[in-house]
Coordinates of C-alpha atoms and ligand atoms in Angstrom, one line a residue:
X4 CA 92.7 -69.9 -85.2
X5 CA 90.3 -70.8 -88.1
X6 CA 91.0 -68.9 -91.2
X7 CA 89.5 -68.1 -94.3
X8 CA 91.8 -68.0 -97.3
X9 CA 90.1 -65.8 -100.1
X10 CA 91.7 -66.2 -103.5
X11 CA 92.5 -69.4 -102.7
X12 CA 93.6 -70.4 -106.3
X13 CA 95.9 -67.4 -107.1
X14 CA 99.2 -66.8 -106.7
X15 CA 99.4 -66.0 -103.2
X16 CA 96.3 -67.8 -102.3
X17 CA 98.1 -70.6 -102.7
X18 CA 101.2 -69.7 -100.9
X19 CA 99.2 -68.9 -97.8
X20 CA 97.5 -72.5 -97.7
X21 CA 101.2 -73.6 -97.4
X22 CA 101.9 -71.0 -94.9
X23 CA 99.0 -72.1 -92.6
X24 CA 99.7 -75.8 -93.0
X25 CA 103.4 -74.7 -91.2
X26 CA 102.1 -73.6 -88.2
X27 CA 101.9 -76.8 -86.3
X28 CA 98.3 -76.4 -85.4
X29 CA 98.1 -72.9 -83.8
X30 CA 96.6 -71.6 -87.7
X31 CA 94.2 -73.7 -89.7
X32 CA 92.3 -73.2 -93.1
X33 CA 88.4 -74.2 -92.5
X34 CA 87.7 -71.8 -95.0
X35 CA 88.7 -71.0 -99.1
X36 CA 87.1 -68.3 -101.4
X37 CA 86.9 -67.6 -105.5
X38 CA 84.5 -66.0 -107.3
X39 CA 81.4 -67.1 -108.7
X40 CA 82.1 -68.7 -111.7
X41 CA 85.7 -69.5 -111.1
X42 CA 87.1 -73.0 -112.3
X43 CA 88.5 -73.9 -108.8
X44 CA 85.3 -73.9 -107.0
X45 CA 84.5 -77.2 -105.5
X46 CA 88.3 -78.0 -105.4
X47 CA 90.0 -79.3 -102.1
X48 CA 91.9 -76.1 -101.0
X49 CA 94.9 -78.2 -99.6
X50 CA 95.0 -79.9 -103.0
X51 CA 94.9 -76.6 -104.7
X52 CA 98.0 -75.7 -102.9
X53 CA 100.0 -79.2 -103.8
X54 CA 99.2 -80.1 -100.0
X55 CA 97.3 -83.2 -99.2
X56 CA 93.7 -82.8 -99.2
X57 CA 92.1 -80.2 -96.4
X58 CA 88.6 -81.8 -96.9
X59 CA 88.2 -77.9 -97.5
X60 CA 86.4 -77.3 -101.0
X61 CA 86.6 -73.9 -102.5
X62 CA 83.4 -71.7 -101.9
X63 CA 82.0 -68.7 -103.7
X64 CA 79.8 -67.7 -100.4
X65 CA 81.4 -65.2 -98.5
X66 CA 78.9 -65.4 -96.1
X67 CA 79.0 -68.7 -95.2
X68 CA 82.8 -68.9 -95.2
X69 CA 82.8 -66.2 -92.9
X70 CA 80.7 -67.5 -90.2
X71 CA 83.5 -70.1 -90.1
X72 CA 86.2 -68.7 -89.1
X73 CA 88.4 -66.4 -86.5
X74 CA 90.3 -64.3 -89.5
X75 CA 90.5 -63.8 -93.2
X76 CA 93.5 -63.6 -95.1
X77 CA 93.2 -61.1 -98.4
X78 CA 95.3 -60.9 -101.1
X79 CA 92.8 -60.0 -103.9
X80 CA 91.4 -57.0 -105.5
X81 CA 90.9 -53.3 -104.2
X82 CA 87.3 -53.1 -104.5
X83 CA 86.4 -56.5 -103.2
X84 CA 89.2 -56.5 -100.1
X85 CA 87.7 -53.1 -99.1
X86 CA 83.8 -54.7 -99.3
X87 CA 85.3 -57.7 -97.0
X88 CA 86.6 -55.2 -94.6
X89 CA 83.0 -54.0 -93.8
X90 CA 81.8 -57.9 -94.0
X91 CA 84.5 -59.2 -91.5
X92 CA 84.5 -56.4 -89.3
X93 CA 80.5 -56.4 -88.8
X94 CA 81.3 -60.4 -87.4
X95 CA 84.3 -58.6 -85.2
X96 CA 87.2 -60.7 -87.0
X97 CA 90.6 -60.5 -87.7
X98 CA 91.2 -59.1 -91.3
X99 CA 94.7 -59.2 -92.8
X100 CA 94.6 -57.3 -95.7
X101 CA 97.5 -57.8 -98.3
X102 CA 96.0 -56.2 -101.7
X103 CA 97.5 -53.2 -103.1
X104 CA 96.1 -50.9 -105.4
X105 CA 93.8 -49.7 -103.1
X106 CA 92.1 -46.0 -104.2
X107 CA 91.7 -43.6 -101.6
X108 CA 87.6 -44.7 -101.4
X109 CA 89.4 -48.0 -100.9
X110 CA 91.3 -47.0 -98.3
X111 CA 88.3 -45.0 -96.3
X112 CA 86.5 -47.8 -96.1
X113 CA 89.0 -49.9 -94.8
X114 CA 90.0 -47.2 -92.6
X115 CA 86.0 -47.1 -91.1
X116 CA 86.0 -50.7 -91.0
X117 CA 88.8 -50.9 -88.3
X118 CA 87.0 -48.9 -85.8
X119 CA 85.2 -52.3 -85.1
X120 CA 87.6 -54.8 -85.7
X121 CA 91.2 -55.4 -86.3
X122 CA 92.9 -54.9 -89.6
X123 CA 96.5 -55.5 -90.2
X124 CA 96.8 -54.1 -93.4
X125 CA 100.3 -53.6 -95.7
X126 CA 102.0 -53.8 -99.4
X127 CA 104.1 -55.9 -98.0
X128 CA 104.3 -58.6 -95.3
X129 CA 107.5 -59.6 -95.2
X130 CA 110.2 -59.3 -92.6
X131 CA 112.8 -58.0 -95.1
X132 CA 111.1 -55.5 -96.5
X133 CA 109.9 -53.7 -93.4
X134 CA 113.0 -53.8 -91.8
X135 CA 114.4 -52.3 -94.7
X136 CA 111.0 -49.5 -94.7
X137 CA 112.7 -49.0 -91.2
X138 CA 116.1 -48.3 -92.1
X139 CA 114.8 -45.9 -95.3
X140 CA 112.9 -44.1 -92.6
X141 CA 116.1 -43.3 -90.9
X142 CA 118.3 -42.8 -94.4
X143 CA 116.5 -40.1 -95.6
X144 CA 116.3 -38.3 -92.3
X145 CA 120.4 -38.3 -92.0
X146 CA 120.6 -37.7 -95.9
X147 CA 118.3 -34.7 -96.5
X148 CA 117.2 -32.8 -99.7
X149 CA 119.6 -30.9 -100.7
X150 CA 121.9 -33.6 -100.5
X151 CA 120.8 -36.4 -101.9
X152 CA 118.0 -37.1 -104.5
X153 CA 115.4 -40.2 -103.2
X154 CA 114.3 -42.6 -105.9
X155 CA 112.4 -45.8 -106.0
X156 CA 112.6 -48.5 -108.5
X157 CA 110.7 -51.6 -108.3
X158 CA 110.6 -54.9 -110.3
X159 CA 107.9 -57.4 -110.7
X160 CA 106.3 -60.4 -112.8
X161 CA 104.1 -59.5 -116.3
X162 CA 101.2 -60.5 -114.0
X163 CA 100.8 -57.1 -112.0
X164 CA 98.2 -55.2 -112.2
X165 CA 99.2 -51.9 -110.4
X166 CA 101.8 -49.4 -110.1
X167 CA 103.9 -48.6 -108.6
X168 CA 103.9 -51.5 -105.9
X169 CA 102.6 -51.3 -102.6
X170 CA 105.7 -51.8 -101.3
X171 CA 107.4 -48.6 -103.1
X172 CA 104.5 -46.8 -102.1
X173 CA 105.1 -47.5 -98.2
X174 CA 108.9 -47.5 -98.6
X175 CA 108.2 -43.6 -100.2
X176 CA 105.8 -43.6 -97.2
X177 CA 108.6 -44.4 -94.8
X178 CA 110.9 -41.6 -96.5
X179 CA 108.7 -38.8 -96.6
X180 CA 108.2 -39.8 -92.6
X181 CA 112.1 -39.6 -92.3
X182 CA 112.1 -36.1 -94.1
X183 CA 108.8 -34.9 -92.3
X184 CA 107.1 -34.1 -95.9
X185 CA 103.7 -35.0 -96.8
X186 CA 104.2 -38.1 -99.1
X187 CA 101.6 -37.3 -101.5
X188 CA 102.7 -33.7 -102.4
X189 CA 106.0 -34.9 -102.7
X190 CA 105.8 -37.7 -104.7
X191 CA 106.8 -38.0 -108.6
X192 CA 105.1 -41.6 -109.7
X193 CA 105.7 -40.9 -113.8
X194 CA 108.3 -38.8 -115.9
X195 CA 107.8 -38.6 -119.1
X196 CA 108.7 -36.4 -122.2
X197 CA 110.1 -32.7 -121.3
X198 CA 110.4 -32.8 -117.7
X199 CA 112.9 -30.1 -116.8
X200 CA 115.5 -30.6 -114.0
X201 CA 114.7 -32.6 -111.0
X202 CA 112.5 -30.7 -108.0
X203 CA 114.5 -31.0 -105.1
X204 CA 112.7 -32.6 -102.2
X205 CA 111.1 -35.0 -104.4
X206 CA 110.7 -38.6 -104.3
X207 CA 110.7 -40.3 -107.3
X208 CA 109.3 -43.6 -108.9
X209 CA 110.3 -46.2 -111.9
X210 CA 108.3 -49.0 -112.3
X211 CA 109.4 -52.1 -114.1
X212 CA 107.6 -55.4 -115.3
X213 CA 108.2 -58.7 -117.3
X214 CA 109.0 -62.0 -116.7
X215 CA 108.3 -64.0 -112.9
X216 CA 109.8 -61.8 -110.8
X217 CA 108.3 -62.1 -107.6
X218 CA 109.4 -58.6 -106.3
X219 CA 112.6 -56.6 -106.5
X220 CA 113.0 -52.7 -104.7
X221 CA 115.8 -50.4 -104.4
X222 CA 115.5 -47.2 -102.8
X223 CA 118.5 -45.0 -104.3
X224 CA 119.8 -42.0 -102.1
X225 CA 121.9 -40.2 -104.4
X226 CA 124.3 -36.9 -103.7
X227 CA 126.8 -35.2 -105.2
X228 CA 129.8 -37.8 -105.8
X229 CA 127.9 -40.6 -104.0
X230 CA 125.1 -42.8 -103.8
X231 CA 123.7 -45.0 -100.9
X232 CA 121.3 -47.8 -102.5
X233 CA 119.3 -49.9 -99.9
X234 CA 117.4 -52.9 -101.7
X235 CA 115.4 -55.8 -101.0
X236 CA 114.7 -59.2 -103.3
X237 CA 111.9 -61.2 -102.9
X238 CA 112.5 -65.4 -104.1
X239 CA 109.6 -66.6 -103.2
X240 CA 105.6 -65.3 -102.3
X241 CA 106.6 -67.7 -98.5
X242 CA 107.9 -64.6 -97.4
X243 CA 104.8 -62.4 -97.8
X244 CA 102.4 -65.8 -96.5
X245 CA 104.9 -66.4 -93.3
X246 CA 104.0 -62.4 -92.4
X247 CA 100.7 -62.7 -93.4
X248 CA 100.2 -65.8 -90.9
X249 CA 101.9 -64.2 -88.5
X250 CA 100.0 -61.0 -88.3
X251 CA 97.0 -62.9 -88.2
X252 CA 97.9 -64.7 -84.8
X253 CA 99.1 -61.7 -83.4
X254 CA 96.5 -59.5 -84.0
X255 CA 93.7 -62.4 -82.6
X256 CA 94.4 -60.8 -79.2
X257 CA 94.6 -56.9 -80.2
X258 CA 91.8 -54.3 -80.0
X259 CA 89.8 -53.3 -82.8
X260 CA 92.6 -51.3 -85.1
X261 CA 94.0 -50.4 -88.3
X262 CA 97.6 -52.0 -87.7
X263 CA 100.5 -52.1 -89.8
X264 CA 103.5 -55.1 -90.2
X265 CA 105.5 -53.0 -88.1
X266 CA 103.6 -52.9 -85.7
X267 CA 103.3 -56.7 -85.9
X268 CA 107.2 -56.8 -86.0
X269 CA 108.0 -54.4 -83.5
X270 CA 109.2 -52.2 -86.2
X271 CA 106.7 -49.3 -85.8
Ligands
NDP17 N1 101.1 -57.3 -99.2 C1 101.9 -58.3 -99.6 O1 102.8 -58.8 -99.0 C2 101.6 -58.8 -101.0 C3 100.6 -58.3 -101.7 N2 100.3 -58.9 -102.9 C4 99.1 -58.4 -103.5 O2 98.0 -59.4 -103.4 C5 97.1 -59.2 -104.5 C6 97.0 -60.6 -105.2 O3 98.2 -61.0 -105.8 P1 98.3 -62.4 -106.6 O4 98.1 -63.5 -105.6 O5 99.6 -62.3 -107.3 O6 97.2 -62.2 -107.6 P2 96.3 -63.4 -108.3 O7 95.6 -62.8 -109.4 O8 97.2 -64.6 -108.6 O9 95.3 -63.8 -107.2 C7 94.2 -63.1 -106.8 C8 93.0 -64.0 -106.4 O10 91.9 -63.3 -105.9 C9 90.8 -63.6 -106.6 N3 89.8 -62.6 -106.6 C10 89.9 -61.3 -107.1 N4 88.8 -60.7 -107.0 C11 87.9 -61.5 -106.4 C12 86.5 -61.4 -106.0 N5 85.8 -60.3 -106.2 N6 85.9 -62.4 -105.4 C13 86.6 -63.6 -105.2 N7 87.9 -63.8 -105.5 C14 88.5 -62.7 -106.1 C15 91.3 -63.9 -108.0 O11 90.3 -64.6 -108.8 P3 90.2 -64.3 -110.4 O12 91.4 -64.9 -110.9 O13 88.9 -65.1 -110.7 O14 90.1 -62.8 -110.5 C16 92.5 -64.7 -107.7 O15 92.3 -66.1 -107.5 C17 97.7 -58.1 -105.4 O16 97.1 -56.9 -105.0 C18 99.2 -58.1 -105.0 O17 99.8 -56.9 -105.3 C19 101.0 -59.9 -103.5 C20 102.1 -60.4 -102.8 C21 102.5 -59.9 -101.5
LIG18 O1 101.8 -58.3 -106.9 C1 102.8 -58.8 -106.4 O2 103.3 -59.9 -106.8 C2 103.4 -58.2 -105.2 N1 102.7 -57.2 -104.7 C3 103.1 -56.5 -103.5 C4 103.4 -55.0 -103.9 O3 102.6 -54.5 -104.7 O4 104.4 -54.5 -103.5 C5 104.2 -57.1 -102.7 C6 105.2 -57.9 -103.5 O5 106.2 -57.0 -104.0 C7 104.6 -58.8 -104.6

């Protein structure tokens, strides 16, 4: 499969050049995007990466990189992954989409995008966590609201850009499912100042930042006299390129979707 790795000089641009390069063949970059202007363009991808050279210099056409390749790998910006969406899916690719951030016009677009061509889009692509998103799902169904209190807190590197992470937004996503509330009514995403006493039912986030931290969650389930804390640490951005990889290969012989990782897992 011939890929096109956009970002291809940022933090997890880089990681997914490494990623590719592990698959023995089956994956290959023949493609590597930044944006006009950008101080990497012309550089060899593979070098980029701390690989050998690809003989794969960084472009700032989009169009021409796409005409290259079988997929695209995205972990970028909101407004540009949800413009690639409509680019990709009008050349019937594969699109895995890992940016977060996305606004609700974001996410319409993407959504209209998959009716022609498969999107595997999550906040996070790594087995861990959606295992975990799994097991929340079932946690807050046997621990219900007037029980036990649902908080997320997440941790990540002075670098990020928005909050709270994708991956506390799907693992609140997977709890509101468990409960069978409607995530956004429910959700609290900032306290601050007077707040009164806690709404029962809600779920509750705390965002953190500072430092390198590639990505720490805990999702908190606490009751009278107990607490049940399921969490999840991240060493190293492999694990989100591994999944990204991954989904990309598996979704090559899918229908034209809007697919999750755990659907790529056998998760969902
Ligand atoms: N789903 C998951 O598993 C994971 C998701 N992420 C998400 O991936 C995204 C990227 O994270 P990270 O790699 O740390 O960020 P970086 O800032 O290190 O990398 C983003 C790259 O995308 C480039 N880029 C942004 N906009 C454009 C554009 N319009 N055209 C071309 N290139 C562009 C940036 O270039 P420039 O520097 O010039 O802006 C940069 O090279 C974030 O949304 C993050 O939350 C991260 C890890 C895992
Ligand atoms: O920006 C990051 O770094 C990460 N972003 C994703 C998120 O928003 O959850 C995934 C991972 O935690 C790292």
């Amino acid at each position: 499969m011939n890929l096109l790795i956009l970002g291809a000089g940022g933090r997890m641009g880089r990681s997914l050049v490494r990623a590719v390069s592990e698959t023995n063949g089956a994956a290959r970059v023949s493609a590597a995007l930044e944006r006009d202007g950008s101080q990497h363009l012309g550089e060899d991808a593979g070098a980029l990466a701390g690989l050998s050279p690809l003989g794969v210099p960084v472009t700032a056409d989009l169009d021409a990189a796409l005409a290259l390749v079988d997929g695209v790998l995205d972990f970028t910006a909101p407004a540009f992954s949800a413009e690639v969406a409509g680019r990709a899916a009008s050349r019937g690719l594969v699109h895995v989409l890992g940016t977060t951030g996305l606004s609700p016009e974001n996410e319409a677009a993407i959504a209209a995008a998959a009716s022609g061509a498969r999107i595997v889009k999550s906040g996070n692509m790594s087995l861990g966590v959606n295992l975990l998103a799994a097991l929340v799902e079932e946690a807050a169904r046997a621990l219900p609201p007037g029980l036990f209190d649902l908080e997320i807190i997440e941790m990540h590197h002075r670098h990020k850009v928005d909050a709270p992470s994708g991956t506390a937004l799907l693992l609140g996503e997977a709890a509101a499912a468990g409960r069978g509330v409607d995530f956004t009514q429910a959700s609290v995403r900032v306290r601050d100042g007077h707040t009164g006493p806690r709404v029962e039912g809600t779920i509750g986030f705390a965002t953190l930042r500072g430092g390198s931290v590639v990505g720490d969650h805990s999702v908190i389930l606490a009751g009278e006299g107990e607490s049940v804390t399921l969490s999840h640490h991240a060493a190293d951005r492999m694990i989100f390129a591994r999944g990204a990889v991954r989904a990309a290969l598996w979704a090559a012989g899918k229908p034209a979707g809007l697919y999750s990782m755990r659907d790529v897992l056998g998760l969902a």
